[in-house]
Short mmCIF file of C-alpha atoms in Angstrom, two decimals:
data_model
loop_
_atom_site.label_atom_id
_atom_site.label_comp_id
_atom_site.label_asym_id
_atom_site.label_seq_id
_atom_site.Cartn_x
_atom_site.Cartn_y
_atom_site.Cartn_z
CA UNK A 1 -5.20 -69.55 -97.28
CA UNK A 2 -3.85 -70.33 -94.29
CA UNK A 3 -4.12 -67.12 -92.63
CA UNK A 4 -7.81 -67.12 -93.67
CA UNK A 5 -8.37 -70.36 -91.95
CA UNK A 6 -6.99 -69.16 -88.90
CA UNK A 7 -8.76 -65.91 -88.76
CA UNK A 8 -11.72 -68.05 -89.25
CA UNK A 9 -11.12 -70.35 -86.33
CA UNK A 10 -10.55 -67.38 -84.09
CA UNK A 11 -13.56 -67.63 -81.80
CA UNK A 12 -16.44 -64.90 -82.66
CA UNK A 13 -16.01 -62.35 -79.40
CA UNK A 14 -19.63 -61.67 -77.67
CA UNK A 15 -21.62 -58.64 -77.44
CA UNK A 16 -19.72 -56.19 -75.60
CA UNK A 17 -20.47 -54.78 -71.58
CA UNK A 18 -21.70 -51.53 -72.96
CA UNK A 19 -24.06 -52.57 -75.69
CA UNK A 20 -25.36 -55.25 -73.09
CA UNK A 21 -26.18 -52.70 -70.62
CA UNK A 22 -27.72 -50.88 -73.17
CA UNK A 23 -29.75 -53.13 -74.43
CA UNK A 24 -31.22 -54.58 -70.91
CA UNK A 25 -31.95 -50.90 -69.98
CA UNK A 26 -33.67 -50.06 -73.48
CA UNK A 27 -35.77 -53.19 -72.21
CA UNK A 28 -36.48 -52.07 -69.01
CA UNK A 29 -37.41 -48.59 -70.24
CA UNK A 30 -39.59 -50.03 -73.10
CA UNK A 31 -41.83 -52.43 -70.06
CA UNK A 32 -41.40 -49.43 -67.91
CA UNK A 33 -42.78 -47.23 -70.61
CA UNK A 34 -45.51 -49.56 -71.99
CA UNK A 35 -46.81 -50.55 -68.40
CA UNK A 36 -46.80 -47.17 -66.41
CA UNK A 37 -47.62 -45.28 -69.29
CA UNK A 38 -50.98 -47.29 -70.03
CA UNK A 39 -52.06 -47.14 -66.23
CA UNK A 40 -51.29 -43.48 -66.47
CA UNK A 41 -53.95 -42.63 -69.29
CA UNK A 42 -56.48 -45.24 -67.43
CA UNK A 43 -55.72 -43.37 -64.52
CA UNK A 44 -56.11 -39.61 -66.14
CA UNK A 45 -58.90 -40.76 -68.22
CA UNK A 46 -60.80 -42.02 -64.85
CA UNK A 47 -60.31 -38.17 -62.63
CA UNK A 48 -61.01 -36.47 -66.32
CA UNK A 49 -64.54 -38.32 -66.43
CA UNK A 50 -64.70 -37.65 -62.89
CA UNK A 51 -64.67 -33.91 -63.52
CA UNK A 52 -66.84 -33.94 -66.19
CA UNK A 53 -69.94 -36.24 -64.66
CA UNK A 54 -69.78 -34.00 -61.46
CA UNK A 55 -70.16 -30.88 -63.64
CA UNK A 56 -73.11 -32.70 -65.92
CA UNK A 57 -75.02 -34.26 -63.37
CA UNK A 58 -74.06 -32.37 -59.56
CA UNK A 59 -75.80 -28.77 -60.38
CA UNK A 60 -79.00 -30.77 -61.59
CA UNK A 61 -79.36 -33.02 -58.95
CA UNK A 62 -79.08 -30.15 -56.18
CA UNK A 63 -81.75 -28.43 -58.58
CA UNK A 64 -83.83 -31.50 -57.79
CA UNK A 65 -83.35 -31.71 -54.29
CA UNK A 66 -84.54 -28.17 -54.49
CA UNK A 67 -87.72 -28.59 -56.41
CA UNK A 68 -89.11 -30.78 -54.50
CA UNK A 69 -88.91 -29.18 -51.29
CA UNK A 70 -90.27 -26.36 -52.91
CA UNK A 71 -93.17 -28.74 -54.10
CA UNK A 72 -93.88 -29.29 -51.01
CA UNK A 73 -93.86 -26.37 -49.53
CA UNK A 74 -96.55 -25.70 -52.06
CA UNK A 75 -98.85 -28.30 -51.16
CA UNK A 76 -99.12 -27.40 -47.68
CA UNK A 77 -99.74 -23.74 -48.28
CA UNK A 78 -102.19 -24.97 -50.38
CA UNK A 79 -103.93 -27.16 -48.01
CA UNK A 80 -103.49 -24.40 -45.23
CA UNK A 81 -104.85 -22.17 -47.60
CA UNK A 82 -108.11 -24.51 -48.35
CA UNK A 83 -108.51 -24.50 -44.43
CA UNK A 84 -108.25 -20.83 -43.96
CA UNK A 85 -110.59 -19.75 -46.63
CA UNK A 86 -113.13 -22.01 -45.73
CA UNK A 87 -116.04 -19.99 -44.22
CA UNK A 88 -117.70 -23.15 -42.93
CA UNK A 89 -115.55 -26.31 -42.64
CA UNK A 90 -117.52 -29.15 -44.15
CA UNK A 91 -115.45 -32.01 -43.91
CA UNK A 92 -116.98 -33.76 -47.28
CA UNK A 93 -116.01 -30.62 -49.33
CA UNK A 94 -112.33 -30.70 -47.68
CA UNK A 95 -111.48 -34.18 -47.93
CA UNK A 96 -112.39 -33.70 -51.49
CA UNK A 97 -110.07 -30.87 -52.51
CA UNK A 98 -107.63 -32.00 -50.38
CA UNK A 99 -107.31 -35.22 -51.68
CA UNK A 100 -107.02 -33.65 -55.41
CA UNK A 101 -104.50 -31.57 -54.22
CA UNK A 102 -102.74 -34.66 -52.95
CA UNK A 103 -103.18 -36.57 -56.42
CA UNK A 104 -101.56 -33.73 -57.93
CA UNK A 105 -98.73 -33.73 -55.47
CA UNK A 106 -98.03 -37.65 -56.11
CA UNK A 107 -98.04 -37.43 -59.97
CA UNK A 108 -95.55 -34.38 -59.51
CA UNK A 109 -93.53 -36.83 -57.33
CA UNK A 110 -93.60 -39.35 -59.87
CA UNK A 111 -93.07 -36.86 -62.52
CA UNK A 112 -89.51 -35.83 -60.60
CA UNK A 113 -88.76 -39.66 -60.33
CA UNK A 114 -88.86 -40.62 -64.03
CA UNK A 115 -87.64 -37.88 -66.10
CA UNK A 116 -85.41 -35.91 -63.44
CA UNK A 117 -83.98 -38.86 -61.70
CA UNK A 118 -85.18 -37.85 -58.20
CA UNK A 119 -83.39 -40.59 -55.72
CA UNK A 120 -85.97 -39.90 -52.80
CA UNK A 121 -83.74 -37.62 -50.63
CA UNK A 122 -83.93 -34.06 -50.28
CA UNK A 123 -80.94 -32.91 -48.50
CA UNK A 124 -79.17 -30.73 -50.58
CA UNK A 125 -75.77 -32.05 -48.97
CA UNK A 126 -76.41 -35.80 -49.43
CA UNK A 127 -75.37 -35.19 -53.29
CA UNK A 128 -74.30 -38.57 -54.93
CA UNK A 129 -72.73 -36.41 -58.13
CA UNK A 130 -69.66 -35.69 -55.80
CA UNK A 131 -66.09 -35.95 -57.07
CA UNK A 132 -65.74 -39.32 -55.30
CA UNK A 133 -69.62 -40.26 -56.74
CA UNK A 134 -68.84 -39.10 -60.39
CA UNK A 135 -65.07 -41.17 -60.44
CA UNK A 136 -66.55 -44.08 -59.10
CA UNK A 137 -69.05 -44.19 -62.05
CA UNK A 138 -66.00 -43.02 -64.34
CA UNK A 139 -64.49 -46.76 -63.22
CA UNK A 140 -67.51 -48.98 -63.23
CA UNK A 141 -68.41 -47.38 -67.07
CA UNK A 142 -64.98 -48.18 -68.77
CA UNK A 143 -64.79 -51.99 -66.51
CA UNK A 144 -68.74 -52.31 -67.82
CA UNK A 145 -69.68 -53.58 -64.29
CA UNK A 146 -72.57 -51.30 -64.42
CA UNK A 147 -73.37 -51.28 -60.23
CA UNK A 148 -76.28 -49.43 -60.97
CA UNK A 149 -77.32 -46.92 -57.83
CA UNK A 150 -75.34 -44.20 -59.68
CA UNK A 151 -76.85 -42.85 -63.58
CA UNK A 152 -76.30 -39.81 -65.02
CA UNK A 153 -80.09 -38.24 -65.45
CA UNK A 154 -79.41 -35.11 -68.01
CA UNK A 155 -79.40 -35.91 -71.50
CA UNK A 156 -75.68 -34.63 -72.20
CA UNK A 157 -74.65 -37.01 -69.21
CA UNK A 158 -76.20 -39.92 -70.78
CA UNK A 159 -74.69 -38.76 -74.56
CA UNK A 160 -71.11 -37.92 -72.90
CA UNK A 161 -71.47 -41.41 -71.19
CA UNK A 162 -71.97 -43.06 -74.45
CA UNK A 163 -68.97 -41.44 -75.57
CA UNK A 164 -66.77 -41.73 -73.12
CA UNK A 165 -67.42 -45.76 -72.93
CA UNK A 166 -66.32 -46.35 -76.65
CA UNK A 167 -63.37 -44.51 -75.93
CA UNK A 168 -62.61 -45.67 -72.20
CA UNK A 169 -63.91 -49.88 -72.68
CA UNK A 170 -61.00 -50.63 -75.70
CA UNK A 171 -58.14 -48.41 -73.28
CA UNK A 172 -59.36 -50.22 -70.15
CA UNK A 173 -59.10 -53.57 -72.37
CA UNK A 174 -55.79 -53.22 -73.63
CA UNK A 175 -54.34 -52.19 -69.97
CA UNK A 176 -56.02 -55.39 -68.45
CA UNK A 177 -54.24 -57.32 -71.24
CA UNK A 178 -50.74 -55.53 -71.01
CA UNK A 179 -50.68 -56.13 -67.13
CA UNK A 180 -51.88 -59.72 -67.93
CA UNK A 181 -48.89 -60.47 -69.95
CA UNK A 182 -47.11 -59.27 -67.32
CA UNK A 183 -48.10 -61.46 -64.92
CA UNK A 184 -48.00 -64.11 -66.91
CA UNK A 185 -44.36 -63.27 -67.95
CA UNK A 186 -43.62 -62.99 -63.63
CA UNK A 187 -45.07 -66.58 -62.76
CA UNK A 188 -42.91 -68.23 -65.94
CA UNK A 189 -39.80 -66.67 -64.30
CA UNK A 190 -41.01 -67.73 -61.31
CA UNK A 191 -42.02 -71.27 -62.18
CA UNK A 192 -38.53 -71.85 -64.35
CA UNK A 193 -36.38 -70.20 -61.54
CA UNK A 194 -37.94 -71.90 -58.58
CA UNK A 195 -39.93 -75.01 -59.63
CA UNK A 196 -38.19 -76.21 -62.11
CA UNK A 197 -34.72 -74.85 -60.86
CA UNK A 198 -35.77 -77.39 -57.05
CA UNK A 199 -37.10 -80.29 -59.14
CA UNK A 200 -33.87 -80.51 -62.03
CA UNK A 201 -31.26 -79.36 -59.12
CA UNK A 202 -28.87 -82.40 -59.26
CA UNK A 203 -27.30 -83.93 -55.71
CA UNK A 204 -24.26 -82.72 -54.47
CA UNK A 205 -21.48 -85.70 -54.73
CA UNK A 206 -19.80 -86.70 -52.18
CA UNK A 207 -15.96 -85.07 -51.66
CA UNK A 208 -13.37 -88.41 -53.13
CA UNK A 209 -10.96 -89.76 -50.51
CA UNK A 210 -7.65 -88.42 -49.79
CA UNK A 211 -5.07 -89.91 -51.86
CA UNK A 212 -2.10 -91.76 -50.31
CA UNK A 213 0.80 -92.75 -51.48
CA UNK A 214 1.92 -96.58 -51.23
CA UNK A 215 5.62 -97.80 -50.20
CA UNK A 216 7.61 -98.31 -52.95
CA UNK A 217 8.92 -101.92 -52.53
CA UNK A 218 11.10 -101.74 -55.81
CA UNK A 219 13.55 -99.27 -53.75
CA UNK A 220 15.18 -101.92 -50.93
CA UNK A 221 15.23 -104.66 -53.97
CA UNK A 222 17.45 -101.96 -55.79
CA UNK A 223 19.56 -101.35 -52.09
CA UNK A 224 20.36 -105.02 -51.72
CA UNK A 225 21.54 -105.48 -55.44
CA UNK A 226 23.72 -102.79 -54.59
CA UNK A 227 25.40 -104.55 -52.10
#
């Protein structure tokens, strides 16, 4: 009995140095792990959709660019051709097929607007669908800002795009969320080891006096009993 109660009074020794290191470096690794490894796939995801919007959507919009100079090209042949075949030049008779010619040329215009996404430029290096174009949409699709002066205009870019946000929005959510816990993990420490830490910090005290040492007057009473 009595060696049982004193091996239970023995105090309870902590964790040890190693499995204290270990376990603060398992917790490092895990943040570590969760936070760079979810910017990583936002990251990867972003340059892969990059990749594949330039390939969708660059080779058609040079195609564009293309076809319409070509369209125009057309229409003045066309109206040089109406001039040059002309035996007598009545200007009632010209105006007239000229200005069908002209109708035609607007409606193909507006024709290249709607369904092939024509942005009103036809230099062939001005290409929006560029690897810096296509991330940039990547980004604003999985944040849903939506800017708007970019859009895919073939129909796989607009299926892949519907694709790509149900799997990009949810990844892009949960990132936003594991970097706002970290945050709000870094201004806690920072409130309850600065704030608080300033506002609880108790006043130094004051050093006591030195202590000194009184006569004795009990020692010349003692000396004059002697004598």
């Amino acid at each position: 009995m009595h060696s049982q109660s004193a091996f239970d009074d023995q105090p309870d020794d902590g964790p040890s140095r190693c499995s204290t290191i270990l376990y603060y470096t398992w917790k490092v690794c895990t943040c570590l792990f969760s936070h760079v490894l979810l910017v990583s796939m936002v990251v990867t995801y972003c340059i892969m959709g990059a990749f594949m919007f330039r390939h969708l959507e660059a080779e058609n919009e040079i195609k564009v660019k293309k076809n319409i100079s070509k369209i125009r090209n057309n229409v003045t042949s066309d109206l040089w051709w109406l001039t040059e075949s002309s035996k007598v030049l009545v200007e009632e008779n010209w105006t007239l097929q000229v200005e069908m010619r002209l109708a035609d040329f607007e409606k193909e215009l507006v024709r290249c607007m709607k369904s092939d996404g024509w942005d009103g430029s036809e230099d062939v290096g001005a290409v929006q669908w560029t690897l810096s174009g296509a991330l940039f949409y990547s980004i604003i699709v999985i944040t849903t800002i939506g800017y708007g002066h970019i859009a895919p205009k073939t129909h796989w870019g607009k299926v892949v795009t519907i694709f790509y946000a149900i799997l990009g929005i949810p990844l892009m959510l949960l990132c936003l969320s594991n970097i706002g816990d970290l945050m709000a993990h870094s201004f806690r420490f920072l409130y309850w080891r600065v704030c608080c830490y300033v506002c609880t910090r108790r006043p130094k005290r004051p050093p006591p006096p030195p202590f000194r040492r009184g006569r004795s007057v009990r020692a010349p009473a003692r000396s004059q009993s002697a004598r």
